[in-house]
Coordinates of C-alpha atoms and ligand atoms in Angstrom, one line a residue:
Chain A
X20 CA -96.8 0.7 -18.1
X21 CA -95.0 -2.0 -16.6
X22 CA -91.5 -3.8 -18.9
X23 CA -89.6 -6.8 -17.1
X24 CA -86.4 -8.1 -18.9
X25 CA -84.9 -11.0 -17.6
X26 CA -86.5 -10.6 -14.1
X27 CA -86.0 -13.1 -11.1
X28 CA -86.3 -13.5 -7.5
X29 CA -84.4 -16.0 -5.4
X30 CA -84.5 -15.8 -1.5
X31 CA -82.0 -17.6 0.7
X32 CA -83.5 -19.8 3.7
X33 CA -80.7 -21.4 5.5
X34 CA -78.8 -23.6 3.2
X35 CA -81.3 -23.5 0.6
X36 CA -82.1 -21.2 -2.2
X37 CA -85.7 -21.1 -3.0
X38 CA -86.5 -19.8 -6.7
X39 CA -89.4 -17.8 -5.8
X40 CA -89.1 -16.4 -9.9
X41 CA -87.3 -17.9 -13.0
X42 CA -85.7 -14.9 -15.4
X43 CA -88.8 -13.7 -17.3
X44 CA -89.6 -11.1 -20.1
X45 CA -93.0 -9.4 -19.6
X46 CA -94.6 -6.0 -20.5
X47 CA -98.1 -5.2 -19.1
X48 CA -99.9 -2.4 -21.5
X49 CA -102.7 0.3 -20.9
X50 CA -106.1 -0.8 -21.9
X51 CA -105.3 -4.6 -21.0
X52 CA -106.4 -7.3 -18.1
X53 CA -103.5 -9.3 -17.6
X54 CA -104.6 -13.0 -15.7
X55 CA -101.8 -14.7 -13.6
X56 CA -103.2 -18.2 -13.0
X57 CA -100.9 -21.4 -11.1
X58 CA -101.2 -23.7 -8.8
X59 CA -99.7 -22.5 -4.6
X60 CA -96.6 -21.5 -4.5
X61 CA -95.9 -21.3 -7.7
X62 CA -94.5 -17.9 -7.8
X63 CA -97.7 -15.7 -8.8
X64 CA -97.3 -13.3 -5.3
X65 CA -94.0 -12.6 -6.3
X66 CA -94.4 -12.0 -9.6
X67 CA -96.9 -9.2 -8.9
X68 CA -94.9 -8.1 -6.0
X69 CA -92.3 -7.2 -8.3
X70 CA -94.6 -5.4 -11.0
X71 CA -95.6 -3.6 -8.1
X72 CA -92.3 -2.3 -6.6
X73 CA -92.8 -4.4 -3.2
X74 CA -89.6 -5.9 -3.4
X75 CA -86.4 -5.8 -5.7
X76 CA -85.6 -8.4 -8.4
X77 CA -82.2 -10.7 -8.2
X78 CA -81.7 -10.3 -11.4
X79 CA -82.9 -8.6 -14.6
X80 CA -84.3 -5.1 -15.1
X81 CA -87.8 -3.6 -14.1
X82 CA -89.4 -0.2 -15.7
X83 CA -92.1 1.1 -14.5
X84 CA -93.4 4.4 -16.4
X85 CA -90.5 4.0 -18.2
X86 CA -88.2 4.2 -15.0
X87 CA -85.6 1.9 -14.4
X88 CA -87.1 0.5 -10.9
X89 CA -83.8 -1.5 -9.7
X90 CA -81.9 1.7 -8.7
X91 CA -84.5 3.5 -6.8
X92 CA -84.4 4.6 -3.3
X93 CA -87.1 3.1 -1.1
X94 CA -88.2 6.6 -0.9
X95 CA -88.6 7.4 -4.4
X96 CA -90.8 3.8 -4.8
X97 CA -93.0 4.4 -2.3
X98 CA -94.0 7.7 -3.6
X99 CA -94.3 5.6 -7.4
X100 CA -96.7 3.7 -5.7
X101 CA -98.8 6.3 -4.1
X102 CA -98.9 8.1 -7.5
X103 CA -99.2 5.3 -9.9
X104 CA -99.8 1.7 -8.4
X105 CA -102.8 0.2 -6.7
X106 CA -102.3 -3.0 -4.9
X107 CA -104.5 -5.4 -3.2
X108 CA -102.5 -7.6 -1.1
X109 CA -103.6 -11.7 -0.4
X110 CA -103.7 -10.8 3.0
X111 CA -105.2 -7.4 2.6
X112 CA -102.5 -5.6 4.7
X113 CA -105.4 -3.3 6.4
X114 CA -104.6 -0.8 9.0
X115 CA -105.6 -2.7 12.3
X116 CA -106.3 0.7 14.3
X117 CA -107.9 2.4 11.6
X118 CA -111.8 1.9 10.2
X119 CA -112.4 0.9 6.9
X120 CA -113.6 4.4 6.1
X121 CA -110.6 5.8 7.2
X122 CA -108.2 2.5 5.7
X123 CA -109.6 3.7 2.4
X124 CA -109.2 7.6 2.9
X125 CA -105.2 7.3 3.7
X126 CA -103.6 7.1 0.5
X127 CA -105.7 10.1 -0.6
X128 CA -104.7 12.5 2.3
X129 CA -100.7 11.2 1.8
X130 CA -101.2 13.0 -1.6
X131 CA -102.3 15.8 0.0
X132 CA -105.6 15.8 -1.6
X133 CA -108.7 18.2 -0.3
X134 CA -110.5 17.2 2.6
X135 CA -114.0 17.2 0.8
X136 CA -112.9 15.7 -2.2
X137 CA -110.9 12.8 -0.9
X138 CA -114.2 11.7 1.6
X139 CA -116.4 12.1 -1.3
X140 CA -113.8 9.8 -3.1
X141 CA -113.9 7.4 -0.2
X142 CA -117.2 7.3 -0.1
X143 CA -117.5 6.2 -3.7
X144 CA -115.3 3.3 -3.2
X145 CA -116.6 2.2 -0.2
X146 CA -119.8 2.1 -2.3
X147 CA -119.0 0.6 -5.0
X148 CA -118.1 -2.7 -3.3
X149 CA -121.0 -2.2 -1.2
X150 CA -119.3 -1.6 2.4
X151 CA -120.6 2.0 2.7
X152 CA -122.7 0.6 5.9
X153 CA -119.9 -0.3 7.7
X154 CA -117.8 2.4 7.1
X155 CA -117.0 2.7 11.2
X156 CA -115.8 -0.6 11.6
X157 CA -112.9 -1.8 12.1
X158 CA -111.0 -4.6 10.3
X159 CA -111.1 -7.0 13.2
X160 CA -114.8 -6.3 13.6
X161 CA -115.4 -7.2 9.4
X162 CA -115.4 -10.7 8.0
X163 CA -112.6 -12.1 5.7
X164 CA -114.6 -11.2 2.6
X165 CA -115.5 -7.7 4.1
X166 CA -112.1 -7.3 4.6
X167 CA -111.0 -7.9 1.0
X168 CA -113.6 -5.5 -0.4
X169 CA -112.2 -2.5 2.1
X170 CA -109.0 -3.5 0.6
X171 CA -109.9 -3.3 -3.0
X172 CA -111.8 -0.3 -2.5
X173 CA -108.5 1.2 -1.0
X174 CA -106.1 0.1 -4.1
X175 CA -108.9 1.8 -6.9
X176 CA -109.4 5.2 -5.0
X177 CA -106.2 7.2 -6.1
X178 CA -107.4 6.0 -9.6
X179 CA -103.9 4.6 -10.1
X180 CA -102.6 3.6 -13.6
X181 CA -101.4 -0.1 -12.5
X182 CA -103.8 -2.0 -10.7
X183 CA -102.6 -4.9 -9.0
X184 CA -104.5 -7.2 -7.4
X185 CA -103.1 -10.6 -5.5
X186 CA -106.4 -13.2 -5.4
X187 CA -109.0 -10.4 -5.0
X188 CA -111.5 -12.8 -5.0
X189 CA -110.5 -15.5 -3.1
X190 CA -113.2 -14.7 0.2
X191 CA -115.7 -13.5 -2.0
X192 CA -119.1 -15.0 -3.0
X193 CA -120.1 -15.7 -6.7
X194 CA -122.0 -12.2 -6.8
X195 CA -119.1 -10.0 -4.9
X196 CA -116.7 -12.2 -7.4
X197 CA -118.7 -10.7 -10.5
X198 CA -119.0 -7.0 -9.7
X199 CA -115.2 -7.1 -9.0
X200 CA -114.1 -8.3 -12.0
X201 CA -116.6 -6.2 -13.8
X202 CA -115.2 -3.3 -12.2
X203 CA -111.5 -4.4 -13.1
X204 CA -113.0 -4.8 -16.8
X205 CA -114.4 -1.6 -17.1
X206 CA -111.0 -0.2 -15.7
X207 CA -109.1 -1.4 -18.0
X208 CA -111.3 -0.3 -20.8
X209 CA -110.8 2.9 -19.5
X210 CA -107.1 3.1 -20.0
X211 CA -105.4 1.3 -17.0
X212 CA -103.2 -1.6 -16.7
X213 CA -104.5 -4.3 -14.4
X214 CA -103.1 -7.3 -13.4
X215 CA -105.1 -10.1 -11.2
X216 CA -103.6 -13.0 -9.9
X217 CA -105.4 -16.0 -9.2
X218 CA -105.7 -19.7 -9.2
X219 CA -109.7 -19.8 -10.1
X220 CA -110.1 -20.8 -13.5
X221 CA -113.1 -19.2 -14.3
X222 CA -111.5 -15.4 -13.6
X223 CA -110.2 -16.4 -17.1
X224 CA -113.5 -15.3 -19.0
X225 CA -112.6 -11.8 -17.8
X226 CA -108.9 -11.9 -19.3
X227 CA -107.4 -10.0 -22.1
X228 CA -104.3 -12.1 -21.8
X229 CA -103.3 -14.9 -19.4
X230 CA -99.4 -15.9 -18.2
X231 CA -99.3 -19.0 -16.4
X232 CA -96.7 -19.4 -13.7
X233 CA -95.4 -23.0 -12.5
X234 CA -92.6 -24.0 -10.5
X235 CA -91.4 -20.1 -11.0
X236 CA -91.8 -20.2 -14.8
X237 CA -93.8 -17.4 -16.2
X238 CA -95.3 -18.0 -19.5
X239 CA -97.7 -16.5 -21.6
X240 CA -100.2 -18.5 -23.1
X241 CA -103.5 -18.2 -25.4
X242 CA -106.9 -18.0 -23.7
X243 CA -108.1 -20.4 -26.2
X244 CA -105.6 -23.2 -25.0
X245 CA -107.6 -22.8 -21.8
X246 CA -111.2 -24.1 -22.3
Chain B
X254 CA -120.2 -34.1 19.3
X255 CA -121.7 -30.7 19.1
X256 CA -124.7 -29.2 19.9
X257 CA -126.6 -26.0 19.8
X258 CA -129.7 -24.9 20.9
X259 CA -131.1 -20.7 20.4
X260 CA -127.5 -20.2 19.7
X261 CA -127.4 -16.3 18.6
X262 CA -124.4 -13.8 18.5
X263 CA -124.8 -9.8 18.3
X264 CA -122.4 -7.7 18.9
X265 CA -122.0 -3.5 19.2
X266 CA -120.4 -1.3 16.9
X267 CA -120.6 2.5 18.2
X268 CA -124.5 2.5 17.9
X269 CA -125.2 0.0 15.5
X270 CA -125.9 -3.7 16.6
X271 CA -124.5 -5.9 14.1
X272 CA -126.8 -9.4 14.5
X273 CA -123.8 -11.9 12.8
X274 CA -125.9 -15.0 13.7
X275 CA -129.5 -15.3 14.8
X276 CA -130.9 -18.2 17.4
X277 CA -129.9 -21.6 15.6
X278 CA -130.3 -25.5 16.5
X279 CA -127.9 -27.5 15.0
X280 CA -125.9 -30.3 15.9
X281 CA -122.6 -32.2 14.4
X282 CA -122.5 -35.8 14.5
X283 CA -119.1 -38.1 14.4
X284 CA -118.8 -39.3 11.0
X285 CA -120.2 -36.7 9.3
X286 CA -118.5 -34.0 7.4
X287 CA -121.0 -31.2 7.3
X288 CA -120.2 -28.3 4.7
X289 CA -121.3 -24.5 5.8
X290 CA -121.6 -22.1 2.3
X291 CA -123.5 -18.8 2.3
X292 CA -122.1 -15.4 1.1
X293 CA -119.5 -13.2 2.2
X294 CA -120.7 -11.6 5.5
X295 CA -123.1 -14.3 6.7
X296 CA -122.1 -15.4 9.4
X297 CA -120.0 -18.5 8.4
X298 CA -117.2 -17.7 10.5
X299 CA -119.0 -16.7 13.6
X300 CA -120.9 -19.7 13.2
X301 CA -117.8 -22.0 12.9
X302 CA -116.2 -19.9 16.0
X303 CA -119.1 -20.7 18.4
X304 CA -119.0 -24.3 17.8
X305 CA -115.0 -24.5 18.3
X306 CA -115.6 -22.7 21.5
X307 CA -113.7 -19.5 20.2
X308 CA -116.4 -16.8 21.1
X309 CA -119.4 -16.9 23.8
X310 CA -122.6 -16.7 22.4
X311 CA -124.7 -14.1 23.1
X312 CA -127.9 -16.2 23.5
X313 CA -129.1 -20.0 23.8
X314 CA -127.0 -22.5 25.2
X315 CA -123.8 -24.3 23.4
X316 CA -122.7 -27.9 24.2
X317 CA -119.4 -30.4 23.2
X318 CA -118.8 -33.5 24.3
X319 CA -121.9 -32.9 26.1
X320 CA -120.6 -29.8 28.4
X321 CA -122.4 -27.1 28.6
X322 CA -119.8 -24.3 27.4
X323 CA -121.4 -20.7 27.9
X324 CA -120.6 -21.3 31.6
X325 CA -116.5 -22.2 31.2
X326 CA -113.7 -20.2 31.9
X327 CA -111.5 -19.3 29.2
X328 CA -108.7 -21.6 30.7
X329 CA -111.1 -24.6 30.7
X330 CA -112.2 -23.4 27.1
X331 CA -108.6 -23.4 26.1
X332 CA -108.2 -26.9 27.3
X333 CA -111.2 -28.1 25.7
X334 CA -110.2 -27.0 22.4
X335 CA -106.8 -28.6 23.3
X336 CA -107.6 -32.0 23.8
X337 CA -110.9 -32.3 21.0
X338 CA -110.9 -29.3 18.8
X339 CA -108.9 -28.9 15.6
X340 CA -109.2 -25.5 13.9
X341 CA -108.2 -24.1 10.6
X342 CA -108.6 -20.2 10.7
X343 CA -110.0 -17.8 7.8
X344 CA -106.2 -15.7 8.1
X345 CA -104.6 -18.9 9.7
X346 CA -103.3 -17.6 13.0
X347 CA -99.5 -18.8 12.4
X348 CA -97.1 -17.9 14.9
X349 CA -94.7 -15.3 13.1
X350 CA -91.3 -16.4 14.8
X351 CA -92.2 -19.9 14.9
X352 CA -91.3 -22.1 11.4
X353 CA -93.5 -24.6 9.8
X354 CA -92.6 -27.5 11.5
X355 CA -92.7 -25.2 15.1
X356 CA -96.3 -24.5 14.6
X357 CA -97.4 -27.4 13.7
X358 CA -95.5 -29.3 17.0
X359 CA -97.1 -26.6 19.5
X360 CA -100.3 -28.3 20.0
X361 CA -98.1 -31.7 20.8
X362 CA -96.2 -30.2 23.1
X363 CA -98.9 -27.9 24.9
X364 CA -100.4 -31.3 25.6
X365 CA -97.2 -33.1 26.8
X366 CA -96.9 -35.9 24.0
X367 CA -93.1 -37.3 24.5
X368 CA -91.0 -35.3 22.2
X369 CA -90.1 -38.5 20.2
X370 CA -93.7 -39.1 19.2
X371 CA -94.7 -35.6 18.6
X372 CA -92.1 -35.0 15.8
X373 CA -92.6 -37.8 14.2
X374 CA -96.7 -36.9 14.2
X375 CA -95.5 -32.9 13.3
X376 CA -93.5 -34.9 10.4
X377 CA -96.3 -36.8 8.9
X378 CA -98.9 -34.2 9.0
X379 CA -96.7 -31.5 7.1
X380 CA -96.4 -34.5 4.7
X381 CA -100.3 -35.0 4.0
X382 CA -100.0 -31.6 3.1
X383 CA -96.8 -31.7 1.2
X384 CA -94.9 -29.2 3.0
X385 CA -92.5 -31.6 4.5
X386 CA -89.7 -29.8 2.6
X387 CA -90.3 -26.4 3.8
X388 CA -90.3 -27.1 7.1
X389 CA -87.7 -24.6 8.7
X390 CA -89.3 -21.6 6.8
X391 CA -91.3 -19.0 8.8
X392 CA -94.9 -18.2 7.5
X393 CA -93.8 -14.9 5.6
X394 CA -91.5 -16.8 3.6
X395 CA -94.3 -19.1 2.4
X396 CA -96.8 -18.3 0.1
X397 CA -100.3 -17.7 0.9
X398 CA -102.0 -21.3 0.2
X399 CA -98.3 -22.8 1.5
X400 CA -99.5 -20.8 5.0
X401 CA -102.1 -22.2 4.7
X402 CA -101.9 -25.9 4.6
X403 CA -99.5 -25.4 7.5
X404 CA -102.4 -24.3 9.1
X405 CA -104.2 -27.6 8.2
X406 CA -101.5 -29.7 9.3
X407 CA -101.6 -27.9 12.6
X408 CA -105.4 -28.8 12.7
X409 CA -105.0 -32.2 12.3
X410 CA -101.8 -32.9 14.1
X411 CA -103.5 -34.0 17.5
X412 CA -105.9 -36.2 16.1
X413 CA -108.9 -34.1 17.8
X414 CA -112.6 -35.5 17.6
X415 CA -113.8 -32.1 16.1
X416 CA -112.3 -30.5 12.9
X417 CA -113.6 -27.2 11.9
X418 CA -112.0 -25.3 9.1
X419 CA -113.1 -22.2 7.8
X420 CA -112.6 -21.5 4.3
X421 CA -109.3 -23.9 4.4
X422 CA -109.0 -24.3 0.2
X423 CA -109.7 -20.6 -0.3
X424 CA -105.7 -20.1 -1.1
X425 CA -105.1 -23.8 -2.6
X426 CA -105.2 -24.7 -6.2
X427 CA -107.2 -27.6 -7.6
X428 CA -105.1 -30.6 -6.8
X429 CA -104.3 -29.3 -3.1
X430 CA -108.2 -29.0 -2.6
X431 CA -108.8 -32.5 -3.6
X432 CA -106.1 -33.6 -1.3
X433 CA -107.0 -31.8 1.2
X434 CA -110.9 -32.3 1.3
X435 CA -110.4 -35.9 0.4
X436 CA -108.6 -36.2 3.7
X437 CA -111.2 -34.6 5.6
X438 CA -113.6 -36.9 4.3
X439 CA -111.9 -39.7 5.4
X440 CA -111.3 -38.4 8.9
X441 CA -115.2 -37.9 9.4
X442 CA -115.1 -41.3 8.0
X443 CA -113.2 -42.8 10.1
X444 CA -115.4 -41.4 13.0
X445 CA -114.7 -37.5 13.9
X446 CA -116.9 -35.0 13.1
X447 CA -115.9 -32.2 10.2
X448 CA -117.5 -29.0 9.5
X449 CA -115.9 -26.7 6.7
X450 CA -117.2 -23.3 5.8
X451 CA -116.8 -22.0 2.3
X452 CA -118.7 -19.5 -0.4
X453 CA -117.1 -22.9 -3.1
X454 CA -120.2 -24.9 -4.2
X455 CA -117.9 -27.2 -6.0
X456 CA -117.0 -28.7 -2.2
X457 CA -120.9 -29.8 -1.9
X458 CA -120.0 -32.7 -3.7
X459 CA -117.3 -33.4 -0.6
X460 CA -120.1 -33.1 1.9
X461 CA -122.7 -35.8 3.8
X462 CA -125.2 -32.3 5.7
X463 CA -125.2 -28.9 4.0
X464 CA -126.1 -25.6 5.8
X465 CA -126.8 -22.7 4.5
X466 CA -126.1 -19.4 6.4
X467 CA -127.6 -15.7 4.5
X468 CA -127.9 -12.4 6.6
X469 CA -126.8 -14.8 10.0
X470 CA -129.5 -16.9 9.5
X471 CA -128.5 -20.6 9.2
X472 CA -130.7 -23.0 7.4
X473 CA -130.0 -26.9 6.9
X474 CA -130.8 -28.0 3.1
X475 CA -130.5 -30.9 1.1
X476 CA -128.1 -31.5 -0.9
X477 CA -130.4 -32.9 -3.9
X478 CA -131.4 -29.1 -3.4
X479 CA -128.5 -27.4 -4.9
X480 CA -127.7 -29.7 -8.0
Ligands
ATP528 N1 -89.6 -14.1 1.8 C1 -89.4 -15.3 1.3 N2 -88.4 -16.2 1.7 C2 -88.3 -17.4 1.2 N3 -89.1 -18.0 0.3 C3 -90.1 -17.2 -0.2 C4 -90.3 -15.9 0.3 N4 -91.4 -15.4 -0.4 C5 -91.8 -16.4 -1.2 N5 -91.0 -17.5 -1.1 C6 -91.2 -18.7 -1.8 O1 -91.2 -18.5 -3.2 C7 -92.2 -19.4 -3.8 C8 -93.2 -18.6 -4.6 O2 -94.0 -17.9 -3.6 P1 -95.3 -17.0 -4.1 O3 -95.8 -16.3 -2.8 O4 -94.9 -16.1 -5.2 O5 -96.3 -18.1 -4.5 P2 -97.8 -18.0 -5.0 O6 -97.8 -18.4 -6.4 O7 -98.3 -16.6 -4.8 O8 -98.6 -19.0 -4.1 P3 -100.0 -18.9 -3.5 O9 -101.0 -19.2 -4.6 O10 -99.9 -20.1 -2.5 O11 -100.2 -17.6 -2.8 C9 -92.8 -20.2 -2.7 O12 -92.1 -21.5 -2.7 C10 -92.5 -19.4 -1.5 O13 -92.4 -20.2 -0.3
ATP529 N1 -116.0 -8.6 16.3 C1 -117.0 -8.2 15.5 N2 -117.6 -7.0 15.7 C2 -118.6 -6.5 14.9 N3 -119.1 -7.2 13.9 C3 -118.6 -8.4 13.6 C4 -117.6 -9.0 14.4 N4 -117.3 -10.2 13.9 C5 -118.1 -10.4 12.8 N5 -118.9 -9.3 12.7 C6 -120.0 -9.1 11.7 O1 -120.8 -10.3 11.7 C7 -121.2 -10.6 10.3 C8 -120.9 -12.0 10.0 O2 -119.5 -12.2 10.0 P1 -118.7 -13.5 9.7 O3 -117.3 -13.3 9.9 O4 -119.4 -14.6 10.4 O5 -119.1 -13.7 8.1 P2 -118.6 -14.8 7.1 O6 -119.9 -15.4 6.6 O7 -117.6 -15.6 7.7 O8 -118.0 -13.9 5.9 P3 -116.8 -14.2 4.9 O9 -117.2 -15.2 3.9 O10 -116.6 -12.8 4.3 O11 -115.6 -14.6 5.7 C9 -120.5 -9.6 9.4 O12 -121.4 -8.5 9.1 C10 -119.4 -9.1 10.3 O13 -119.0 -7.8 9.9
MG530 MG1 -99.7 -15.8 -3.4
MG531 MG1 -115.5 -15.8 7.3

């Protein structure tokens, strides 16, 4: 779903270059869990940032659906990412003015789907991370791991084909943490690609393959290596 | 250092009433770093707010440094937290236009320490927390656990009597947390009174009091209680 060759990020901050990304080769398939696992600031958010269209690369060459990424209009990305990518963002990126019902329900009405069938979709999502009950709050009013449910529910309900998800867990308890990453399992089992960054070691248990990331070096290594 | 008694917090949500803490006695000692775990939801956070003065409660009375704070103004609250509270928040509370090294002086300044002195304390705190070299960045060009132990070095900074931190590892990998709760430890050591929330049961080992808050209510256990 997703092919990086030679990829890299560098942003300029003053007089200093920061490597966010080192050139990396990548592809993340259908059917698979991908784990991207490294210590802070590493280089893990904008790896998945640029799986996910968010921003462009510096170098190298990014396909997504087999379309060459790096030439798009911001346009034509945005509506990739409404059709085909769901991102949960490390700082959730909720609508402040909307409820979490209706934070969940947006992406479905910009693709224009039917009133009925979008809420019932809502509903289901909100459900299935168990904040149904406070569907009529607002984010302000919801704690930090409330938040980050509403926000995962939102990424899985246009039942995209990339699901990306930037430390998903990371304000969750142990039981929130399991039905999570049960769900991302059983998502990927069903066909889609999903890729969950993290620096918990024990997400590893749930990983088809792992890439660790250090210092802005991507590398793929065996789940075995890890204990 | 803090103390409350029938402390409760409720608040309204069209016409639901949302109880986030029910009536609790508690009190934090100097020299103790007590650790506050309990699922997502619980009431961690509006626990941690009412004893940093951050939100009224709705019942019971709160006290620090032996003030009676339900009563305050929200300038004298603001001064209190000043001069004895340091707080690390759940999304951080950075100042967007302000760098690193900005944020972390603003408390310094806010209570008139000579410019001299209060660099050279801004300095040493983004040091503990190894972000000395990142200083002129702005908090969206740092990573999420880079935000926040910006936000810790902030905390710290003025040297307050009462540290609360809620969920501060939550972005960090494995040696940051060390660092960072090994320093924390040795501040309550050293004679001011810590309180971290978290859903990690690996920072029990970290603590001297546990608490543990389900469904807002809050419960002191043993530690020998939780292996
Ligand atoms: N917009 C930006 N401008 C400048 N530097 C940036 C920007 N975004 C990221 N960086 C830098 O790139 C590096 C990698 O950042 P990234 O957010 O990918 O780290 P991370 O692995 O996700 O870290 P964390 O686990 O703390 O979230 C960091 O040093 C960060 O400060
Ligand atoms: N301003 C508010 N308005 C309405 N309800 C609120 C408000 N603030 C908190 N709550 C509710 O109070 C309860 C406790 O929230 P709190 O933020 O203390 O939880 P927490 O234990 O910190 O959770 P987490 O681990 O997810 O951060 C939650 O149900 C939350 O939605
Ligand atoms: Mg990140
Ligand atoms: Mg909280």
């Amino acid at each position: 779903i997703a092919r990086l060759t030679g990829v890299g990020k560098e942003y300029q901050v003053g007089d200093q270059t920061i490597v966010a990304l080192k050139p990396v080769d990548l592809e993340i398939n259908e059917g698979e869990l991908v784990l991207i696992i490294g210590p802070s600031g590493s280089g893990k958010t904008t790896l998945l940032s640029l799986i996910g269209c968010v921003i462009y690369p510096s170098y190298g060459e990014l396909f997504v659906n087999e379309l060459l990424v790096n030439e798009m209009s911001q346009k034509q990305l945005a509506a990739l990412r409404l059709n085909s990518i769901g991102f949960v963002f490390q700082s959730f990126n909720l609508i402040a003015p909307l409820n979490a019902f209706d934070n969940v329900l947006m992406p479905l009405q910009l693709k224009g789907i039917p009133s009925a069938i979008a809420k019932k979709k809502a509903e289901a999502a909100l459900d299935l991370v168990g904040m149904l009950d406070r569907k009529k709050s607002l984010p302000k009013q919801l704690s930090g791991g409330q938040q980050q449910r509403v926000a995962i529910a939102r990424a899985l309900v246009t039942d995209p084909k990339l699901i990306l998800c930037d430390e998903p867990t990371a304000s969750l308890d142990a039981s929130s943490i399991s039905t999570v990453m049960n769900e991302l399992v059983s998502l990927a089992r069903s066909g889609k690609g999903v890729c969950v960054v993290t620096h918990d070691p024990r997400l590893i248990a749930y990983a088809d393959r792992v890439i660790k990331v250090d210092g802005g070096q991507a590398t793929e290594i065996s789940k075995e290596g890890l204990t």
